[in-house]
Amino acid sequence: MPRSFLVKKHFNSSKKPNYGELDSHAVLISPFLYERYPVAVIPQADLLSSVAYSPITVWTSLLPPPLPSDLSPLSGYPSSLGRVSPPPQSDTSSKDHSGSESPVSDEEERLQAKLCDPHSIEAEKFQCSLCTKSYSTFSGLAKHKQLHCDAQARKSFSCKYCDKEYVSLGALKMHIRTHTLPCVCKICGKAFSRPWLLQGHIRTHTGEKPFSCPHCNRAFADRSNLRAHLQTHSDVKKYQCKSCSKTFSRMSLLHKHEESGCCIAH
DNA sequence: CTGGGGACGGGGCCC
DNA sequence: AGGGCCCCGTCCCCA
């Protein structure tokens, strides 16, 4: 599956995003404020909006998603992202002592006392295999694993704006930029998720085309477009129909070809 | 209808 | 950890 499908499918995939509708803290700058803008010089800092570098807000899955009614939210969570909060007190007072099967009654009492003492080393007999935290009861360990470590082992950082989840905070931050669009073109006001996307956009204003085809000297503003163009110089193109072996320079052309029923005709 | 160009999006990798 | 860059991809438009 194409990687870019993952997020775009949350929007109407047939249209470009409506930047104005997004709840962004980006500052849209009216174009007429820039009667004269530097045409020859590419970017950067003076063309890039200052908001491009403003910090963004981050959420983790441990906060917003609604928890089941029988599960209480983790206390002390994400003030420090990814930090492991101390095991809830209720863990050590749990009534589920399924792991303690001491046969002697006084021994049982001694164990019971230690189970009530969260600082007792002997009380921590159920250890998490993922983070080595210990719990006195199996249920305590189970709750810990359900709410924390298993979640950490899976994708743990989810986006506030959509359903996407990420294994790392950095990936989530990067994704959230696609919602906040902090990079705003000072010339036309269009917003982008990343500075280099804005740089590419600014080339549409300046006309700069730094990527040249070695075969025909045609120049492109976008490296991907040059790559696609290079396919046109190739006899055998990158994308091939499995049925008729015809090759195409672009995936979209191959898809059109397949949808048009060529393969059926063969 | 097909092929190609323009503009742009998003995840991953590398420094 | 964060930013820059790369790669792969889509969508739209036009000849």
CSV table of N, CA and C in Angstrom, one decimal, chain A residues 26-130:
chain,number,residue,atom,x,y,z
A,26,ALA,N,-1.4,28.6,12.2
A,26,ALA,CA,-0.6,29.2,11.2
A,26,ALA,C,-1.2,30.6,10.9
A,27,VAL,N,-0.4,31.5,10.6
A,27,VAL,CA,-0.8,32.9,10.3
A,27,VAL,C,-0.9,33.0,8.8
A,28,LEU,N,-2.0,33.3,8.3
A,28,LEU,CA,-2.1,33.5,6.8
A,28,LEU,C,-1.9,34.9,6.5
A,29,ILE,N,-1.0,35.1,5.6
A,29,ILE,CA,-0.5,36.5,5.3
A,29,ILE,C,-1.1,36.9,3.9
A,30,SER,N,-1.8,38.0,3.9
A,30,SER,CA,-2.4,38.5,2.7
A,30,SER,C,-1.3,38.8,1.7
A,31,PRO,N,-1.5,38.3,0.4
A,31,PRO,CA,-0.5,38.5,-0.6
A,31,PRO,C,-0.2,39.9,-0.9
A,32,PHE,N,-1.2,40.8,-0.8
A,32,PHE,CA,-0.9,42.2,-1.2
A,32,PHE,C,0.0,42.9,-0.3
A,33,LEU,N,0.3,42.2,0.8
A,33,LEU,CA,1.3,42.8,1.6
A,33,LEU,C,2.7,42.7,1.0
A,34,TYR,N,2.8,41.9,0.0
A,34,TYR,CA,4.1,41.7,-0.6
A,34,TYR,C,4.1,42.1,-2.1
A,35,GLU,N,4.0,43.4,-2.2
A,35,GLU,CA,4.0,43.9,-3.6
A,35,GLU,C,5.3,43.6,-4.3
A,36,ARG,N,6.4,43.6,-3.6
A,36,ARG,CA,7.6,43.1,-4.2
A,36,ARG,C,8.2,42.1,-3.3
A,37,TYR,N,8.5,40.9,-4.0
A,37,TYR,CA,9.2,39.9,-3.2
A,37,TYR,C,10.4,39.4,-4.0
A,38,PRO,N,11.3,38.9,-3.3
A,38,PRO,CA,12.6,38.5,-3.9
A,38,PRO,C,12.3,37.3,-4.8
A,39,VAL,N,12.6,37.5,-6.1
A,39,VAL,CA,12.2,36.4,-7.1
A,39,VAL,C,13.4,35.5,-7.3
A,40,ALA,N,14.6,36.0,-7.3
A,40,ALA,CA,15.7,35.2,-7.6
A,40,ALA,C,16.2,34.4,-6.5
A,41,VAL,N,16.0,34.8,-5.3
A,41,VAL,CA,16.6,34.2,-4.1
A,41,VAL,C,15.7,33.2,-3.6
A,42,ILE,N,16.1,32.0,-3.5
A,42,ILE,CA,15.3,31.0,-2.8
A,42,ILE,C,15.6,31.0,-1.4
A,43,PRO,N,14.6,30.8,-0.7
A,43,PRO,CA,14.1,31.0,0.5
A,43,PRO,C,14.8,31.9,1.4
A,44,GLN,N,15.4,31.9,2.3
A,44,GLN,CA,14.7,30.9,3.0
A,44,GLN,C,14.1,31.6,4.2
A,45,ALA,N,15.0,31.9,5.1
A,45,ALA,CA,14.4,32.3,6.4
A,45,ALA,C,13.5,33.5,6.1
A,46,ASP,N,13.8,34.4,5.2
A,46,ASP,CA,13.0,35.6,5.1
A,46,ASP,C,11.7,35.3,4.4
A,47,LEU,N,11.7,34.3,3.6
A,47,LEU,CA,10.4,33.9,2.9
A,47,LEU,C,9.6,33.0,3.8
A,48,LEU,N,10.2,32.3,4.6
A,48,LEU,CA,9.5,31.3,5.4
A,48,LEU,C,8.9,32.1,6.6
A,49,SER,N,7.6,31.7,6.8
A,49,SER,CA,7.0,32.4,7.9
A,49,SER,C,7.6,32.0,9.2
A,50,SER,N,7.6,32.9,10.2
A,50,SER,CA,8.2,32.6,11.4
A,50,SER,C,7.5,31.5,12.1
A,51,VAL,N,6.2,31.3,11.8
A,51,VAL,CA,5.5,30.3,12.5
A,51,VAL,C,5.9,28.9,12.1
A,52,ALA,N,6.7,28.9,11.0
A,52,ALA,CA,7.2,27.6,10.6
A,52,ALA,C,8.0,26.9,11.6
A,53,TYR,N,8.5,27.7,12.5
A,53,TYR,CA,9.4,27.1,13.5
A,53,TYR,C,8.8,27.1,14.9
A,54,SER,N,7.6,27.5,15.0
A,54,SER,CA,7.0,27.5,16.3
A,54,SER,C,6.7,26.1,16.8
A,55,PRO,N,6.8,25.9,18.1
A,55,PRO,CA,6.6,24.6,18.6
A,55,PRO,C,5.2,24.1,18.3
A,56,ILE,N,5.0,22.8,18.3
A,56,ILE,CA,3.7,22.3,18.0
A,56,ILE,C,3.2,21.5,19.2
A,57,THR,N,2.0,21.3,19.3
A,57,THR,CA,1.4,20.6,20.4
A,57,THR,C,1.3,19.1,20.1
A,58,VAL,N,1.6,18.3,21.1
A,58,VAL,CA,1.6,16.9,20.9
A,58,VAL,C,0.7,16.2,21.8
A,59,TRP,N,0.1,15.2,21.3
A,59,TRP,CA,-0.7,14.3,22.2
A,59,TRP,C,-0.2,12.9,22.1
A,60,THR,N,-0.5,12.2,23.1
A,60,THR,CA,-0.2,10.8,23.0
A,60,THR,C,-1.5,10.0,23.2
A,61,SER,N,-1.5,8.8,22.8
A,61,SER,CA,-2.7,8.0,22.9
A,61,SER,C,-3.1,7.7,24.3
A,62,LEU,N,-2.2,8.1,25.2
A,62,LEU,CA,-2.5,7.8,26.6
A,62,LEU,C,-3.4,8.8,27.2
A,63,LEU,N,-3.6,9.9,26.4
A,63,LEU,CA,-4.5,10.9,26.9
A,63,LEU,C,-5.9,10.9,26.3
A,64,PRO,N,-6.0,11.3,25.1
A,64,PRO,CA,-7.4,11.6,24.6
A,64,PRO,C,-8.3,10.4,24.4
A,65,PRO,N,-7.8,9.3,23.9
A,65,PRO,CA,-8.8,8.2,23.6
A,65,PRO,C,-9.6,7.8,24.8
A,66,PRO,N,-10.9,7.7,24.6
A,66,PRO,CA,-11.7,7.3,25.7
A,66,PRO,C,-11.4,5.9,26.2
A,67,LEU,N,-11.2,5.8,27.5
A,67,LEU,CA,-10.9,4.5,28.1
A,67,LEU,C,-12.2,3.8,28.4
A,68,PRO,N,-12.2,2.5,28.4
A,68,PRO,CA,-13.4,1.7,28.8
A,68,PRO,C,-13.8,2.1,30.2
A,69,SER,N,-15.1,2.0,30.4
A,69,SER,CA,-15.6,2.6,31.6
A,69,SER,C,-15.1,1.9,32.9
A,70,ASP,N,-14.6,0.7,32.7
A,70,ASP,CA,-14.1,0.0,33.9
A,70,ASP,C,-12.6,0.3,34.1
A,71,LEU,N,-12.0,1.1,33.3
A,71,LEU,CA,-10.6,1.4,33.4
A,71,LEU,C,-10.4,2.9,33.7
A,72,SER,N,-9.8,3.1,34.8
A,72,SER,CA,-9.5,4.5,35.1
A,72,SER,C,-8.3,5.0,34.4
A,73,PRO,N,-8.3,6.3,34.1
A,73,PRO,CA,-7.1,6.9,33.4
A,73,PRO,C,-5.9,6.7,34.3
A,74,LEU,N,-4.8,6.7,33.6
A,74,LEU,CA,-3.5,6.6,34.3
A,74,LEU,C,-3.3,7.9,35.0
A,75,SER,N,-3.0,7.8,36.3
A,75,SER,CA,-2.7,9.1,37.0
A,75,SER,C,-1.2,9.5,36.7
A,76,GLY,N,-1.0,10.8,36.6
A,76,GLY,CA,0.3,11.3,36.4
A,76,GLY,C,0.8,11.0,35.1
A,77,TYR,N,0.0,10.7,34.1
A,77,TYR,CA,0.6,10.4,32.8
A,77,TYR,C,1.0,11.6,32.1
A,78,PRO,N,0.5,12.1,31.1
A,78,PRO,CA,1.7,12.3,30.2
A,78,PRO,C,2.3,13.7,30.5
A,79,SER,N,2.4,14.2,31.6
A,79,SER,CA,3.1,15.4,31.8
A,79,SER,C,4.5,15.2,31.3
A,80,SER,N,5.0,14.1,31.5
A,80,SER,CA,6.3,13.8,30.8
A,80,SER,C,6.1,12.6,29.9
A,81,LEU,N,6.2,12.9,28.6
A,81,LEU,CA,5.8,11.9,27.6
A,81,LEU,C,6.7,10.6,27.7
A,82,GLY,N,6.0,9.5,27.7
A,82,GLY,CA,6.7,8.3,27.7
A,82,GLY,C,7.2,7.9,29.0
A,83,ARG,N,7.1,8.7,30.0
A,83,ARG,CA,7.6,8.4,31.3
A,83,ARG,C,6.7,7.3,31.9
A,84,VAL,N,7.3,6.4,32.7
A,84,VAL,CA,6.6,5.4,33.3
A,84,VAL,C,6.2,5.9,34.7
A,85,SER,N,4.9,6.0,34.9
A,85,SER,CA,4.5,6.5,36.2
A,85,SER,C,4.5,5.3,37.2
A,86,PRO,N,4.6,5.6,38.4
A,86,PRO,CA,4.7,4.6,39.4
A,86,PRO,C,3.4,3.7,39.4
A,87,PRO,N,3.5,2.5,39.7
A,87,PRO,CA,2.3,1.6,39.7
A,87,PRO,C,1.3,2.1,40.6
A,88,PRO,N,0.1,2.1,40.2
A,88,PRO,CA,-1.0,2.6,41.0
A,88,PRO,C,-1.1,1.8,42.3
A,89,GLN,N,-1.5,2.6,43.3
A,89,GLN,CA,-1.6,1.9,44.7
A,89,GLN,C,-2.5,0.8,44.7
A,90,SER,N,-3.6,0.9,43.8
A,90,SER,CA,-4.6,-0.1,43.9
A,90,SER,C,-4.0,-1.5,43.4
A,91,ASP,N,-2.9,-1.4,42.7
A,91,ASP,CA,-2.3,-2.7,42.2
A,91,ASP,C,-1.9,-3.6,43.4
A,92,THR,N,-1.3,-3.0,44.4
A,92,THR,CA,-0.8,-3.8,45.5
A,92,THR,C,-1.9,-4.2,46.4
A,93,SER,N,-3.1,-3.5,46.3
A,93,SER,CA,-4.2,-3.8,47.2
A,93,SER,C,-5.2,-4.7,46.5
A,94,SER,N,-4.9,-5.1,45.4
A,94,SER,CA,-5.8,-5.9,44.6
A,94,SER,C,-6.2,-7.2,45.3
A,95,LYS,N,-7.4,-7.6,45.1
A,95,LYS,CA,-7.9,-8.8,45.8
A,95,LYS,C,-7.5,-10.1,45.0
A,96,ASP,N,-7.0,-9.9,43.9
A,96,ASP,CA,-6.6,-11.0,43.1
A,96,ASP,C,-5.2,-11.5,43.4
A,97,HIS,N,-5.1,-12.5,44.2
A,97,HIS,CA,-3.9,-13.0,44.6
A,97,HIS,C,-3.7,-14.4,44.0
A,98,SER,N,-4.0,-14.5,42.8
A,98,SER,CA,-4.0,-15.8,42.2
A,98,SER,C,-2.6,-16.4,42.2
A,99,GLY,N,-1.6,-15.6,42.2
A,99,GLY,CA,-0.2,-16.1,42.2
A,99,GLY,C,0.3,-16.6,43.5
A,100,SER,N,-0.4,-16.2,44.6
A,100,SER,CA,0.1,-16.6,45.9
A,100,SER,C,-0.6,-17.8,46.5
A,101,GLU,N,0.1,-18.9,46.5
A,101,GLU,CA,-0.6,-20.1,46.9
A,101,GLU,C,0.2,-20.7,48.1
A,102,SER,N,0.5,-19.9,49.1
A,102,SER,CA,1.3,-20.5,50.2
A,102,SER,C,0.4,-21.4,51.0
A,103,PRO,N,0.8,-22.5,51.4
A,103,PRO,CA,0.0,-23.5,52.1
A,103,PRO,C,-0.1,-23.2,53.6
A,104,VAL,N,0.9,-22.6,54.2
A,104,VAL,CA,0.9,-22.5,55.6
A,104,VAL,C,0.2,-21.2,56.0
A,105,SER,N,-0.6,-21.2,57.1
A,105,SER,CA,-1.4,-20.1,57.4
A,105,SER,C,-0.6,-18.9,57.9
A,106,ASP,N,0.3,-19.2,58.8
A,106,ASP,CA,1.1,-18.0,59.3
A,106,ASP,C,2.0,-17.4,58.2
A,107,GLU,N,2.4,-18.3,57.3
A,107,GLU,CA,3.2,-17.9,56.2
A,107,GLU,C,2.3,-17.0,55.3
A,108,GLU,N,1.0,-17.5,55.2
A,108,GLU,CA,0.1,-16.7,54.4
A,108,GLU,C,-0.1,-15.3,55.0
A,109,GLU,N,-0.2,-15.3,56.3
A,109,GLU,CA,-0.4,-14.0,56.9
A,109,GLU,C,0.8,-13.1,56.7
A,110,ARG,N,2.0,-13.7,56.8
A,110,ARG,CA,3.2,-12.9,56.6
A,110,ARG,C,3.2,-12.4,55.1
A,111,LEU,N,2.8,-13.2,54.2
A,111,LEU,CA,2.8,-12.8,52.8
A,111,LEU,C,1.7,-11.7,52.6
A,112,GLN,N,0.6,-11.9,53.3
A,112,GLN,CA,-0.4,-10.9,53.1
A,112,GLN,C,0.0,-9.6,53.6
A,113,ALA,N,0.8,-9.5,54.7
A,113,ALA,CA,1.3,-8.3,55.2
A,113,ALA,C,2.2,-7.7,54.2
A,114,LYS,N,3.0,-8.5,53.6
A,114,LYS,CA,4.0,-7.9,52.6
A,114,LYS,C,3.3,-7.5,51.3
A,115,LEU,N,2.2,-8.2,51.0
A,115,LEU,CA,1.5,-7.7,49.8
A,115,LEU,C,0.9,-6.4,50.0
A,116,CYS,N,0.6,-6.0,51.3
A,116,CYS,CA,0.0,-4.7,51.5
A,116,CYS,C,1.1,-3.7,51.6
A,117,ASP,N,2.4,-4.1,51.6
A,117,ASP,CA,3.4,-3.1,51.7
A,117,ASP,C,4.0,-3.0,50.3
A,118,PRO,N,3.7,-1.9,49.6
A,118,PRO,CA,4.2,-1.7,48.2
A,118,PRO,C,5.7,-1.6,48.1
A,119,HIS,N,6.4,-1.3,49.2
A,119,HIS,CA,7.8,-1.2,49.2
A,119,HIS,C,8.5,-2.5,49.5
A,120,SER,N,7.8,-3.5,49.8
A,120,SER,CA,8.4,-4.8,50.1
A,120,SER,C,8.9,-5.4,48.8
A,121,ILE,N,10.1,-5.9,48.9
A,121,ILE,CA,10.7,-6.5,47.7
A,121,ILE,C,10.0,-7.8,47.4
A,122,GLU,N,9.7,-8.5,48.5
A,122,GLU,CA,9.1,-9.8,48.3
A,122,GLU,C,7.7,-9.7,47.8
A,123,ALA,N,7.1,-8.5,48.1
A,123,ALA,CA,5.7,-8.4,47.6
A,123,ALA,C,5.7,-8.3,46.1
A,124,GLU,N,6.8,-7.8,45.5
A,124,GLU,CA,6.8,-7.6,44.0
A,124,GLU,C,7.3,-8.9,43.3
A,125,LYS,N,6.3,-9.7,43.2
A,125,LYS,CA,6.7,-11.0,42.7
A,125,LYS,C,6.3,-11.2,41.2
A,126,PHE,N,5.5,-10.3,40.7
A,126,PHE,CA,5.1,-10.4,39.3
A,126,PHE,C,5.7,-9.3,38.5
A,127,GLN,N,6.7,-9.8,37.7
A,127,GLN,CA,7.5,-8.8,37.0
A,127,GLN,C,7.1,-8.7,35.5
A,128,CYS,N,7.0,-7.5,35.1
A,128,CYS,CA,6.7,-7.2,33.7
A,128,CYS,C,8.0,-7.6,32.8
A,129,SER,N,7.7,-8.4,31.8
A,129,SER,CA,8.8,-8.9,31.0
A,129,SER,C,9.3,-7.8,30.0
A,130,LEU,N,8.5,-6.7,29.9
A,130,LEU,CA,8.8,-5.7,28.9
A,130,LEU,C,9.6,-4.5,29.6
